[in-house]
Short mmCIF file of C-alpha atoms in Angstrom, two decimals:
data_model
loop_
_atom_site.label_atom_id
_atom_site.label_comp_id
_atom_site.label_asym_id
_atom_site.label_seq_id
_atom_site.Cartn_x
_atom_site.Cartn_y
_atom_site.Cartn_z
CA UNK A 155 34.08 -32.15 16.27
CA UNK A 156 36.00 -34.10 19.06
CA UNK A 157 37.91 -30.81 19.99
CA UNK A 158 34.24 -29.46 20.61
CA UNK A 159 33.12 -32.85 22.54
CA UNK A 160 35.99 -32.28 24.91
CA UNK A 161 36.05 -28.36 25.17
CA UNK A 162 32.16 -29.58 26.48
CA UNK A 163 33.56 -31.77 28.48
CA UNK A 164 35.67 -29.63 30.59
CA UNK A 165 33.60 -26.56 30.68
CA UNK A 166 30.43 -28.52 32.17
CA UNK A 167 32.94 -30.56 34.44
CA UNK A 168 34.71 -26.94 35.74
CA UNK A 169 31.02 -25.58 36.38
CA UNK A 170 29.63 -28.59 37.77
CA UNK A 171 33.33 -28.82 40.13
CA UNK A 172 32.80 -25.11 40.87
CA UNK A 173 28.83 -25.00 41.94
CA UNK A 174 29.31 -28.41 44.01
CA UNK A 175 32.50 -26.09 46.13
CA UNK A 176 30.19 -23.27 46.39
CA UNK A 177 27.09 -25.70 47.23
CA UNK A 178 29.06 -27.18 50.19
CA UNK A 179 30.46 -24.49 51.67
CA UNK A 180 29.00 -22.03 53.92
CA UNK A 181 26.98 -18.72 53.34
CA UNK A 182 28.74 -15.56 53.48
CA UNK A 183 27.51 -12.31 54.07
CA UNK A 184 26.54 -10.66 51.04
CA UNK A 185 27.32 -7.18 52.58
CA UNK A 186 29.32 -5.14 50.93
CA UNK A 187 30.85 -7.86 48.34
CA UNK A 188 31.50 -6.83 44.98
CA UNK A 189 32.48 -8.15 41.75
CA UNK A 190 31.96 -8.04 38.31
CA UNK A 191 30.86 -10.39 35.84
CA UNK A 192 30.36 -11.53 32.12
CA UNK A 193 27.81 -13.40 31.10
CA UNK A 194 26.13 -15.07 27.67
CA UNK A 195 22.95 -16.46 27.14
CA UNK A 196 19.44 -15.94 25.39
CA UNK A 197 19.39 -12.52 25.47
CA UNK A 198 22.83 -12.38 23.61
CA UNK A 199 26.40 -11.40 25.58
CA UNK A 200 26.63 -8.55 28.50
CA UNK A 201 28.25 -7.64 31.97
CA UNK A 202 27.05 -6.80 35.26
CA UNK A 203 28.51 -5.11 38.52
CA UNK A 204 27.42 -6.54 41.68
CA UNK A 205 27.51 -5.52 45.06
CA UNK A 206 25.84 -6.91 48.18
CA UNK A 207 23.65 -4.17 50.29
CA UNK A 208 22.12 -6.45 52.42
CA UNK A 209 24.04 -9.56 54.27
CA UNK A 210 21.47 -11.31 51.84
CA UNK A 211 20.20 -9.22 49.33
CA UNK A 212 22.87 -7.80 46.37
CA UNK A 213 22.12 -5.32 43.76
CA UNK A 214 23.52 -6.33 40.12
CA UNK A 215 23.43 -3.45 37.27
CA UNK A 216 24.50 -4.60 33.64
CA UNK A 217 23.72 -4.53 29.96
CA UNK A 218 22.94 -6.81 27.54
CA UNK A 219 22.99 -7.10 23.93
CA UNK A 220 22.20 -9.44 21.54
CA UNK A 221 22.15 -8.42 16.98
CA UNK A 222 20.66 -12.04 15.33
CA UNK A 223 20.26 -11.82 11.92
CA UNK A 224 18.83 -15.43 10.09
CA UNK A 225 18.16 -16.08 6.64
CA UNK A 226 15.27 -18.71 5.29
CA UNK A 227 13.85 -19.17 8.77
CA UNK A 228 10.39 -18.17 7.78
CA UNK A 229 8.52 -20.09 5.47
CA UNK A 230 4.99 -18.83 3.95
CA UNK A 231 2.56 -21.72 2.92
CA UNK A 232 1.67 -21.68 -1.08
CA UNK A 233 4.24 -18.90 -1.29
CA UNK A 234 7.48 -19.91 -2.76
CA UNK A 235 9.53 -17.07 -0.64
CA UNK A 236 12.83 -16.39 1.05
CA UNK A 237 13.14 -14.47 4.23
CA UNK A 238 15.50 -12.21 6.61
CA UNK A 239 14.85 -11.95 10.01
CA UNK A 240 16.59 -9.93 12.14
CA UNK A 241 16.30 -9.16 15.94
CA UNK A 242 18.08 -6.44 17.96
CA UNK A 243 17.48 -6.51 21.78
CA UNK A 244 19.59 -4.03 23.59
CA UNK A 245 18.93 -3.62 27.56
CA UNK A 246 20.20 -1.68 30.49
CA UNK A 247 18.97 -3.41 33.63
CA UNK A 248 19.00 -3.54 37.74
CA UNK A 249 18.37 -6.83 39.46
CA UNK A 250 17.95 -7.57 43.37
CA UNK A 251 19.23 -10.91 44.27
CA UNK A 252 17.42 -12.15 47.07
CA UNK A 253 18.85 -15.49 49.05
CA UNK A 254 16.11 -16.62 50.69
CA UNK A 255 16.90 -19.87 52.21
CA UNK A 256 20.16 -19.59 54.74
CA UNK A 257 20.84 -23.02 54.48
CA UNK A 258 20.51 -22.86 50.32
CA UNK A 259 22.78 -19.76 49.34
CA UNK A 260 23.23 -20.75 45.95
CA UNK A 261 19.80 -20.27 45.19
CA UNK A 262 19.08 -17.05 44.77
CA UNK A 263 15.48 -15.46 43.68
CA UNK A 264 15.97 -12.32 41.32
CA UNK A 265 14.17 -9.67 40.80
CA UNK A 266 14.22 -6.32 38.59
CA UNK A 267 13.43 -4.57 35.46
CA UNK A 268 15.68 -3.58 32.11
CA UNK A 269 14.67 -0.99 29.74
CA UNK A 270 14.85 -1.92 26.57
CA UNK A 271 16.08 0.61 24.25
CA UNK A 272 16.54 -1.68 21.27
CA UNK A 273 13.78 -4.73 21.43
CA UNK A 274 13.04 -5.52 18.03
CA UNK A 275 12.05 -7.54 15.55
CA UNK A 276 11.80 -7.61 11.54
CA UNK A 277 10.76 -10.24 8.94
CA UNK A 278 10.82 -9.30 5.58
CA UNK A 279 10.08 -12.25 2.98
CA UNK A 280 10.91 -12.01 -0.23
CA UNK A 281 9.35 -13.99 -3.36
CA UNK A 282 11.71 -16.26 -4.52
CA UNK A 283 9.94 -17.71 -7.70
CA UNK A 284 10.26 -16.02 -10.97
CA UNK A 285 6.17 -14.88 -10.24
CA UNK A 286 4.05 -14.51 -13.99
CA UNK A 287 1.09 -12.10 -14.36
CA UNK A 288 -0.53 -13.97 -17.03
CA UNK A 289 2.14 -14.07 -19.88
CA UNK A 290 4.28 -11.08 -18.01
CA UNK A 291 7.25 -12.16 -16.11
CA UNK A 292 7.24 -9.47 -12.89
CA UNK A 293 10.52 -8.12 -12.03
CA UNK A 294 11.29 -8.31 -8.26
CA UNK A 295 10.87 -4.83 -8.27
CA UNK A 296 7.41 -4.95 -10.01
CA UNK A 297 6.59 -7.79 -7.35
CA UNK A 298 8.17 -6.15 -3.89
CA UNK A 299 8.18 -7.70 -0.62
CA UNK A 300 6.37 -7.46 2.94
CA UNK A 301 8.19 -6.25 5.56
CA UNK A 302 6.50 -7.46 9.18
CA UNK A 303 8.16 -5.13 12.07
CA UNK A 304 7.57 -6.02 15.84
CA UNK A 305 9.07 -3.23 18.48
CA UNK A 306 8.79 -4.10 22.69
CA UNK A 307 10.82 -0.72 23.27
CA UNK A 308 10.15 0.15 26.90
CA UNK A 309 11.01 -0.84 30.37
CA UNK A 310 10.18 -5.01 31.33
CA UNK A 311 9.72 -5.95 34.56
CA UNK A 312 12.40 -9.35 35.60
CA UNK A 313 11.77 -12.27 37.56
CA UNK A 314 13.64 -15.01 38.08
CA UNK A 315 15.86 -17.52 39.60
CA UNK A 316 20.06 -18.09 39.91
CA UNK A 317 22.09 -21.03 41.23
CA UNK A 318 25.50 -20.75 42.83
CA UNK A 319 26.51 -17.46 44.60
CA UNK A 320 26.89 -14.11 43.14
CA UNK A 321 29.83 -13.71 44.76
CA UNK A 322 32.75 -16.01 43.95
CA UNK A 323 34.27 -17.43 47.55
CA UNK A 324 37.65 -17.30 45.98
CA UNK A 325 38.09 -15.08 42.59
CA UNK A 326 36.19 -16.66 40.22
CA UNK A 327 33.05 -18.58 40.00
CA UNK A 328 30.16 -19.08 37.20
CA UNK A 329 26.73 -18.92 38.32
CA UNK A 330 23.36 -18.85 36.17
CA UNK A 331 20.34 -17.13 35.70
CA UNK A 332 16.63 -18.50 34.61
CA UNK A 333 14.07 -15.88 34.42
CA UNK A 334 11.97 -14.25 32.14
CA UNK A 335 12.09 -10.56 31.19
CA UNK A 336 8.00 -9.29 31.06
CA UNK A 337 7.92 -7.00 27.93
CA UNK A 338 6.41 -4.08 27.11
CA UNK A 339 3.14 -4.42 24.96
CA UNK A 340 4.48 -4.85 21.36
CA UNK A 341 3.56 -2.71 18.56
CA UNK A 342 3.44 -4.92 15.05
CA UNK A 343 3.14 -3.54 11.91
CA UNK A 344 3.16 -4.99 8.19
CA UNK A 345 4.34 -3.38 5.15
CA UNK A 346 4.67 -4.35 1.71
CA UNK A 347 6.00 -2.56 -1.66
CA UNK A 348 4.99 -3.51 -5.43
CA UNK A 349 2.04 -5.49 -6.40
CA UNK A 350 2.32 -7.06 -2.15
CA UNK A 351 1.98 -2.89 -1.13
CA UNK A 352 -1.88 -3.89 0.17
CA UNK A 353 -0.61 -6.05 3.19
CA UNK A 354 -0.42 -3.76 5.74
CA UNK A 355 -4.04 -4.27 6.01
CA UNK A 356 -3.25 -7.21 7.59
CA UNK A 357 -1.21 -5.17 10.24
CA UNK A 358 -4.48 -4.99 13.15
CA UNK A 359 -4.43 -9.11 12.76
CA UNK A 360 -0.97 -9.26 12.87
CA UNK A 361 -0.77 -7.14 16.18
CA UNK A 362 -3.90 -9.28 17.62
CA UNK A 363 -1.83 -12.15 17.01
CA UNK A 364 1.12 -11.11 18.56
CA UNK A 365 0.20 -9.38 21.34
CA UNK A 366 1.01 -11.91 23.97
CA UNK A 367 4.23 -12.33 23.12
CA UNK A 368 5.40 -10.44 25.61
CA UNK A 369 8.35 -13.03 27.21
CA UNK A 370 11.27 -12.62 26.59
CA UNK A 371 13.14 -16.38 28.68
CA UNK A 372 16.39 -15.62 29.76
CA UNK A 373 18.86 -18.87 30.21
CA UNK A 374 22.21 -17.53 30.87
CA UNK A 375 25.60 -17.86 32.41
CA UNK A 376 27.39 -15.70 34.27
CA UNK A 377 31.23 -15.54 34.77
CA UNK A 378 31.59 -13.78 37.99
CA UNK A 379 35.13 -12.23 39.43
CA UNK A 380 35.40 -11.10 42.78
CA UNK A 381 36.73 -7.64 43.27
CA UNK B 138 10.29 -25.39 47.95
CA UNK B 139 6.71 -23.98 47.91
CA UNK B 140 8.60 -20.71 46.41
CA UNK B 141 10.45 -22.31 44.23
CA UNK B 142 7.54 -23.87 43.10
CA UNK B 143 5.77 -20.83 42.62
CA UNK B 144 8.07 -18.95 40.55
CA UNK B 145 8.39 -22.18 38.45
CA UNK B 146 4.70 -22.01 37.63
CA UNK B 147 4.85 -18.35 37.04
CA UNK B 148 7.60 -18.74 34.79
CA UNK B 149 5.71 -21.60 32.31
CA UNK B 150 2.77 -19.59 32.40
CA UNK B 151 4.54 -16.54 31.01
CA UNK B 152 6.05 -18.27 28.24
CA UNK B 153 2.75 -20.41 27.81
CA UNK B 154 1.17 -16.93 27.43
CA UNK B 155 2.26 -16.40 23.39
CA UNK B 156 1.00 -19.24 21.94
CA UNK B 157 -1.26 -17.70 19.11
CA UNK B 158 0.77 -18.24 15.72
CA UNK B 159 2.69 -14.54 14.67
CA UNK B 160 1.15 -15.24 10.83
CA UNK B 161 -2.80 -16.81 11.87
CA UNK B 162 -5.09 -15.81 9.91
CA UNK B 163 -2.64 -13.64 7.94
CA UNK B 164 -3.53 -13.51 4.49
CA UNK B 165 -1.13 -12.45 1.56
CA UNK B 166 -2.88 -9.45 -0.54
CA UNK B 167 -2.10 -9.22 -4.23
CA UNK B 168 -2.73 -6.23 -5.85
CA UNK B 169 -3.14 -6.74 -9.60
CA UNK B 170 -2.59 -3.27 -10.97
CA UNK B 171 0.61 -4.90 -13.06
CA UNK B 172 -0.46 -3.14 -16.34
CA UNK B 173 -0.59 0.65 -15.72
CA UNK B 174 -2.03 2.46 -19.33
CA UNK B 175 -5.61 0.30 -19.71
CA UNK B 176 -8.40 1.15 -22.27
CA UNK B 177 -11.76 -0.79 -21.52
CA UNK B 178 -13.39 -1.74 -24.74
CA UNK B 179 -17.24 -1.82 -24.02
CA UNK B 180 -19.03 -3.30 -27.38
CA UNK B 181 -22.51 -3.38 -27.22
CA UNK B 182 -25.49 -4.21 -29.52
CA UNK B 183 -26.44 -0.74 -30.85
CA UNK B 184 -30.31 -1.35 -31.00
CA UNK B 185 -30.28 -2.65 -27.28
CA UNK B 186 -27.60 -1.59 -25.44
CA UNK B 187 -26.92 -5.37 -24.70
CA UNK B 188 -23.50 -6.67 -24.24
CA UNK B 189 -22.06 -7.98 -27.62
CA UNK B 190 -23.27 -11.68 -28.78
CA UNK B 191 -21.18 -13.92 -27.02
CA UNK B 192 -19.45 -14.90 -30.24
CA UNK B 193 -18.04 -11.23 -30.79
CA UNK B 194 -14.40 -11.68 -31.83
CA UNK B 195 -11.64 -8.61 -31.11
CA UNK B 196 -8.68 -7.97 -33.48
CA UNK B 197 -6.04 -5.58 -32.60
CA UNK B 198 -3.59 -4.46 -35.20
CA UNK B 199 -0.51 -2.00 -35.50
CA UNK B 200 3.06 -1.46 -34.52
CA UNK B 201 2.05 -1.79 -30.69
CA UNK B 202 -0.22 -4.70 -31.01
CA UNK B 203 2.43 -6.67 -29.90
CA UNK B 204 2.57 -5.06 -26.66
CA UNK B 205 -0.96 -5.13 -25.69
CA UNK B 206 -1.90 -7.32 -23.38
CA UNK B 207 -5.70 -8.19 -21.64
CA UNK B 208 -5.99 -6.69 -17.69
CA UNK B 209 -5.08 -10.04 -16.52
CA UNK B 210 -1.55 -10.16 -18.42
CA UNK B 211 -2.66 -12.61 -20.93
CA UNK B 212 -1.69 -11.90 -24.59
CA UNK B 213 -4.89 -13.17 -25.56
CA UNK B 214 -7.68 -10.91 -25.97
CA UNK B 215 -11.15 -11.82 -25.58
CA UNK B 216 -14.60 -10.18 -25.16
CA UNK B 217 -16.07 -11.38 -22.02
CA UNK B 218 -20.41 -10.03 -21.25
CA UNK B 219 -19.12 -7.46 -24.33
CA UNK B 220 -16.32 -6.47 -22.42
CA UNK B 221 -12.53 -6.63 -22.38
CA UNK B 222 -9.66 -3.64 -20.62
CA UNK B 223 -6.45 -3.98 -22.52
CA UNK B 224 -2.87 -2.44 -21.50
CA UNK B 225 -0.01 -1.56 -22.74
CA UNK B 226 3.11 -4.14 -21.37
CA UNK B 227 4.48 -2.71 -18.17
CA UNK B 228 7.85 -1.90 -19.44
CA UNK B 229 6.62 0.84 -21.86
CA UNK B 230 4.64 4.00 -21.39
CA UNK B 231 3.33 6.96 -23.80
CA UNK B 232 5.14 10.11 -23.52
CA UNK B 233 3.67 13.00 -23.93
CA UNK B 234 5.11 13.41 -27.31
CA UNK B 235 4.38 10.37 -28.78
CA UNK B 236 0.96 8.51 -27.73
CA UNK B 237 0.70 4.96 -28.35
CA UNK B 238 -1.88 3.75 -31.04
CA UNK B 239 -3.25 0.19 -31.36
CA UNK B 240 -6.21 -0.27 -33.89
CA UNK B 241 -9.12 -2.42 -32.82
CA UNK B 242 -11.70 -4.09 -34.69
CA UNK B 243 -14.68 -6.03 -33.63
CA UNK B 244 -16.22 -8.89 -35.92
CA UNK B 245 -19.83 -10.46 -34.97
CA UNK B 246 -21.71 -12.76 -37.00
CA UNK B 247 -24.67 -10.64 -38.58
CA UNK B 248 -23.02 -7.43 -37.65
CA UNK B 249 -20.90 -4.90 -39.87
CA UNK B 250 -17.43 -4.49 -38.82
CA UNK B 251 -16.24 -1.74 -36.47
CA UNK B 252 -12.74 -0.76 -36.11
CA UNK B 253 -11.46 2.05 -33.58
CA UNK B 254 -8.03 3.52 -32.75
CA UNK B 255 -7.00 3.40 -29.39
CA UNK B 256 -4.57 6.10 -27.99
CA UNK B 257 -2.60 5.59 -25.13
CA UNK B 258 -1.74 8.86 -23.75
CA UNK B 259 0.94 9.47 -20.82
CA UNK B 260 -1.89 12.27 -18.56
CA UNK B 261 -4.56 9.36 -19.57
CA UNK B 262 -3.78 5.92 -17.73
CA UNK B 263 -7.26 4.70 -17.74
CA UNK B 264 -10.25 5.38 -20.86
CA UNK B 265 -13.31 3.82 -21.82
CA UNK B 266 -13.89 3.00 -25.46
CA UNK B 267 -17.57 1.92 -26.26
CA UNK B 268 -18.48 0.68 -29.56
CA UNK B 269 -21.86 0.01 -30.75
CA UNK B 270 -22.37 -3.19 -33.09
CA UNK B 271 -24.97 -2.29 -36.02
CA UNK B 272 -26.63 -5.52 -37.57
CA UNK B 273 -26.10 -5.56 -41.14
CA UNK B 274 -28.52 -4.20 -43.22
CA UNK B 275 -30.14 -2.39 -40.28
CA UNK B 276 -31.04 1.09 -40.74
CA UNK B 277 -31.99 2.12 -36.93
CA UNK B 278 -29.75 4.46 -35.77
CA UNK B 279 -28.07 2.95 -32.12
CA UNK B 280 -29.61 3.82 -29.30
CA UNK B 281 -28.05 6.79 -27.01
CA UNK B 282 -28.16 5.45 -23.16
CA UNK B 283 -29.13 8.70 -20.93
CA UNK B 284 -26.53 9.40 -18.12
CA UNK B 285 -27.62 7.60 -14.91
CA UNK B 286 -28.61 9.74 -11.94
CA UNK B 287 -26.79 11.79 -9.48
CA UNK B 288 -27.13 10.55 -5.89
CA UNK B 289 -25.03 11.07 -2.40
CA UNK B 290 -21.72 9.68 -2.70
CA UNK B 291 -20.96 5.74 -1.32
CA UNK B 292 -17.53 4.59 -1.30
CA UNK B 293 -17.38 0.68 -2.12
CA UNK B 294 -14.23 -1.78 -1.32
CA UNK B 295 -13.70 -4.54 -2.92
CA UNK B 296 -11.63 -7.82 -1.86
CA UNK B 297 -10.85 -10.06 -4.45
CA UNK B 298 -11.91 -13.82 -3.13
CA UNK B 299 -9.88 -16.63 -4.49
CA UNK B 300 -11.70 -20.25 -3.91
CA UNK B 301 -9.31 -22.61 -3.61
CA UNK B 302 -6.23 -20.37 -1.99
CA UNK B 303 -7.86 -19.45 1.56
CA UNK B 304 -4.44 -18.01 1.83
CA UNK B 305 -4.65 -15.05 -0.52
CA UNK B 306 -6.47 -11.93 -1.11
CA UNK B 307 -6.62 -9.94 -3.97
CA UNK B 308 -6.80 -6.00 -4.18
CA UNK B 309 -8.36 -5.72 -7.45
CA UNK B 310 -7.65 -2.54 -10.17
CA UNK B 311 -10.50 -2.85 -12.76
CA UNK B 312 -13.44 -1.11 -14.47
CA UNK B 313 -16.84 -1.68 -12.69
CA UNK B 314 -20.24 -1.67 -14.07
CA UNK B 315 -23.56 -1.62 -12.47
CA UNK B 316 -27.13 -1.88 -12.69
CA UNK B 317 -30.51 -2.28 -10.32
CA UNK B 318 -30.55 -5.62 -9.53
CA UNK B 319 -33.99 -7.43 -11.10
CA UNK B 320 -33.67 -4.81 -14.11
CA UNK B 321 -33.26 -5.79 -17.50
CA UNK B 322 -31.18 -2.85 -18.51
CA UNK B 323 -27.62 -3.21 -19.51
CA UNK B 324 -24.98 -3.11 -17.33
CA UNK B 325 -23.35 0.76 -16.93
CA UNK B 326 -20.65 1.72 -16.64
CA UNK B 327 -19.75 2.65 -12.99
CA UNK B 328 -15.91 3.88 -12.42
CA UNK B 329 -12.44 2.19 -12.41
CA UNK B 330 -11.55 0.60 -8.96
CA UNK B 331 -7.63 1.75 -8.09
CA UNK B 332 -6.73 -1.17 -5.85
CA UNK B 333 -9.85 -2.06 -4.54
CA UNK B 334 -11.42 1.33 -4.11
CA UNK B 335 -14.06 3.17 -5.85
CA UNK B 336 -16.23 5.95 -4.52
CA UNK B 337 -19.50 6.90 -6.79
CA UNK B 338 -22.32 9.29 -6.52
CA UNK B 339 -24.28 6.81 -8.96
CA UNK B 340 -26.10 4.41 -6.34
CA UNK B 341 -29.13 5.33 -4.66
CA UNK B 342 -29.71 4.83 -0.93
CA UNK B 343 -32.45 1.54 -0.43
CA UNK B 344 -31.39 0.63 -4.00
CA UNK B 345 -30.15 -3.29 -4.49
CA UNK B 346 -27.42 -3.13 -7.43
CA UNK B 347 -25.02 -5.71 -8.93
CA UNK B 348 -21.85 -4.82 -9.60
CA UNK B 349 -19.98 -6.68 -12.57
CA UNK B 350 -15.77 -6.80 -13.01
CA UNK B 351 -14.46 -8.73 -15.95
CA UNK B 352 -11.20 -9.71 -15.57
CA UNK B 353 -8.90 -12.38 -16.87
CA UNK B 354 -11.87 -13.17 -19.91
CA UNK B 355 -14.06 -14.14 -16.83
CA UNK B 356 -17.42 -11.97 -15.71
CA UNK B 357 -17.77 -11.74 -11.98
CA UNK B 358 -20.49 -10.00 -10.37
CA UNK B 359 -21.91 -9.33 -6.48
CA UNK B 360 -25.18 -7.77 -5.24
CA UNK B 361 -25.23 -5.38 -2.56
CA UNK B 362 -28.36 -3.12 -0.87
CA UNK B 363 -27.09 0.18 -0.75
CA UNK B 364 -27.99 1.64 2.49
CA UNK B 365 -24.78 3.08 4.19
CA UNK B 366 -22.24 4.93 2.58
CA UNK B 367 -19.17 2.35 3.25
CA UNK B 368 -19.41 -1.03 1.90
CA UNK B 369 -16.78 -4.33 1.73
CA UNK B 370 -17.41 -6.32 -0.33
CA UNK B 371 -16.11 -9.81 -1.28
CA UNK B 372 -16.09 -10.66 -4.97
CA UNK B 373 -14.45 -13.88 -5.94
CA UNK B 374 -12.27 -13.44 -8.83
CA UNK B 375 -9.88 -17.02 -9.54
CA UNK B 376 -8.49 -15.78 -12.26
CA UNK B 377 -6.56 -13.34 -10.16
CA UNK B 378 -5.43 -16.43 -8.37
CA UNK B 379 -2.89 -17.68 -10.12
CA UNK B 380 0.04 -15.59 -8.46
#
């Protein structure tokens, strides 16, 4: 626990040491800089090439990836049940970073879109009780499950911001992204197997409902080596 | 700064954007077609062609009483309006060699005794047994109830309602009888519903009928005027609750 506390310690002071150097010191050209970067965040781990077309405009192309899988997150009123979730968002992308302030290079507005090749997501709950039809104990079998499926396959349009420079002014820098990936309109669908087999009628309520969910935030950071 | 502020704004709205719950109004849907091989048992008064008095008892006897249970999964077995569908328990199932028998006899006050076998065959999952009651003494033949007419077809859904759980629906799998609403005729028998669904050619267009389910030793009924050929309807049935 104090190994963590201090591992905290030092990584916030080394990126708060690092974007204070790069806040201070004067603006490059962009132009035909390059490097290459790592980066982790919300929508899982990834890597990028970079390279400056523009003395303030660079072009970044990456992927990201990001397999969650979560047990008991989901929790059905009146229905003793256990549940899996899993999500799987895997994206190729192309970003513009755009500085737009000369005197502020390490802010950065960003631009782009991914396409999504893997964006999805999959509930399936489970009852958990020991369910009796009358006198008749059900087997899980005999009682089955509901499976709700959400898929935003498709290209998203990104915007966004970053702080510190793309470009590390010596070899190395980390620099962040906050921006929000627009998603493709999702297509839901419930279904269920045993005696819960009748729930994908509630598959048009379940796509009403999550229609809008169409944001996909992206907090991440970005370890950045020049090249 | 105005840009920044901008993007900001643009950025809270997006997320702000999904804010309706994934699972609102999301109801969990039950279907209740546990016991596969069912036999209704219809008893009637044979003068009338009433349902059997309401203190009609039902015995069943044989090697596979003991595996019969009512629609509803209860190992009690009661008439309800005349009516009750036993099963066979869902871990067994006729062959086509060997049917499964279960005798059943029906005791009223006033009445002489009737007693039926009941075969469960494995190309038969639903039947419907009717037996007429005969007062004692009584030397009027029963009464033969003529077919019902033939009309267009009308396909019927029915949604199980349960009162006090907002948060479940049922698909129900049950027998279904009818009659003209206002009439004093006995109910008829309509058609089994497979999870929810029936489709008849036995309603006619401008007619008002009520449609009666028993289920769980409970009688639930709903009226409908038949003037399409699609209806929903919404019968509550808390016995089907209990899941």
């Amino acid at each position: 626990m104090y190994l963590a506390r201090y591992l905290l310690i030092l990584f916030l002071f080394l990126i708060s040491r690092n974007l204070n150097a790069q806040i201070n010191s004067s603006a490059p050209s962009l132009l035909n800089q390059k490097s290459v970067q790592l980066n982790v965040g919300t929508q899982g781990i990834g890597a990028e090439f970079a390279y400056g077309i523009l003395p303030e405009l660079s072009l970044r192309g990456g992927f990201n990836f990001i397999p969650f899988k979560a047990n008991d997150v989901f929790k059905v009123s009146g229905f003793n049940s256990t549940s899996n979730l899993s999500a799987d968002f895997y994206n190729v992308h192309e970003l513009a970073d755009y500085v737009p302030i000369k005197k502020a290079t390490w802010f950065r507005l960003v631009g782009g879109f991914g396409y999504f090749f893997k964006a999805k997501g999959d509930l399936r709950i489970i009852p958990s009780d020991d369910y009796k039809y009358g006198d008749l104990v059900l087997t899980d079998d005999q009682i089955g499950y509901v499976d709700l499926n959400v898929n935003w396959k498709g290209i998203a349009p990104y915007l966004g911001v970053a702080f510190a420079h793309t470009f590390p002014q010596n070899r190395f820098n980390v620099n962040f992204d906050l921006g929000t990936y627009y998603l493709s309109k999702p297509k839901a669908d419930i279904t269920g197997t045993g005696l819960l087999e009748g729930n994908s009628s509630q598959t048009p309520q379940f796509q009403s409902n999550i229609k809008d969910y169409r944001s996909l935030p992206i907090v991440q950071v970005n370890f950045s080596y020049k090249l | 700064m105005f840009t920044i502020k901008k993007l900001q704004m643009g950025l809270i709205m997006l997320t702000l954007a999904a804010c309706t719950k994934p699972t609102e109004n999301i109801k969990i849907v039950v279907d209740t077609d546990v016991i596969k091989y069912t036999a209704l048992i219809n008893v009637t008064d044979g003068e009338n062609g009433n349902p059997a008095p309401a203190n009609a008892t039902i015995t069943l006897s044989g090697a596979a009483a003991q595996d019969i249970y009512e629609l509803s999964g209860n190992k009690e077995i009661k008439l309800s309006s005349g009516i009750v569908t036993i099963g066979l328990r869902p871990t067994i199932a006729p062959t086509a060699d060997q049917p499964i028998n279960v005798n059943v006899e029906i005791n009223a006050p006033g009445y002489n005794k009737e007693a039926r076998q009941v075969i469960f065959k494995a190309e038969n999952k639903q039947q419907v047994v009717n037996i007429q009651l005969t007062k004692i003494g009584s030397t009027t033949p029963p009464i033969v109830t003529p077919p019902p007419p033939v009309y267009n077809n009308v396909a019927l859904t029915f949604t199980g309602r349960c009162p006090n759980r907002t948060d479940l629906e049922i698909r129900p799998s049950v027998y279904v009888y009818f009659k003209k609403s206002g009439s004093n005729a006995a109910f008829q028998y309509l058609g089994y519903m497979d999870k929810g669904k029936i489709s008849t050619n036995l309603l006619e267009q401008n007619g008002t009928y009520e449609f009666q389910i028993v289920y769980g030793a409970e009688t639930y009924r709903v009226t409908q005027k038949i003037d399409q050929t699609n209806y929903n309807l919404t019968i509550d049935m808390p016995a089907a609750c209990n899941f």
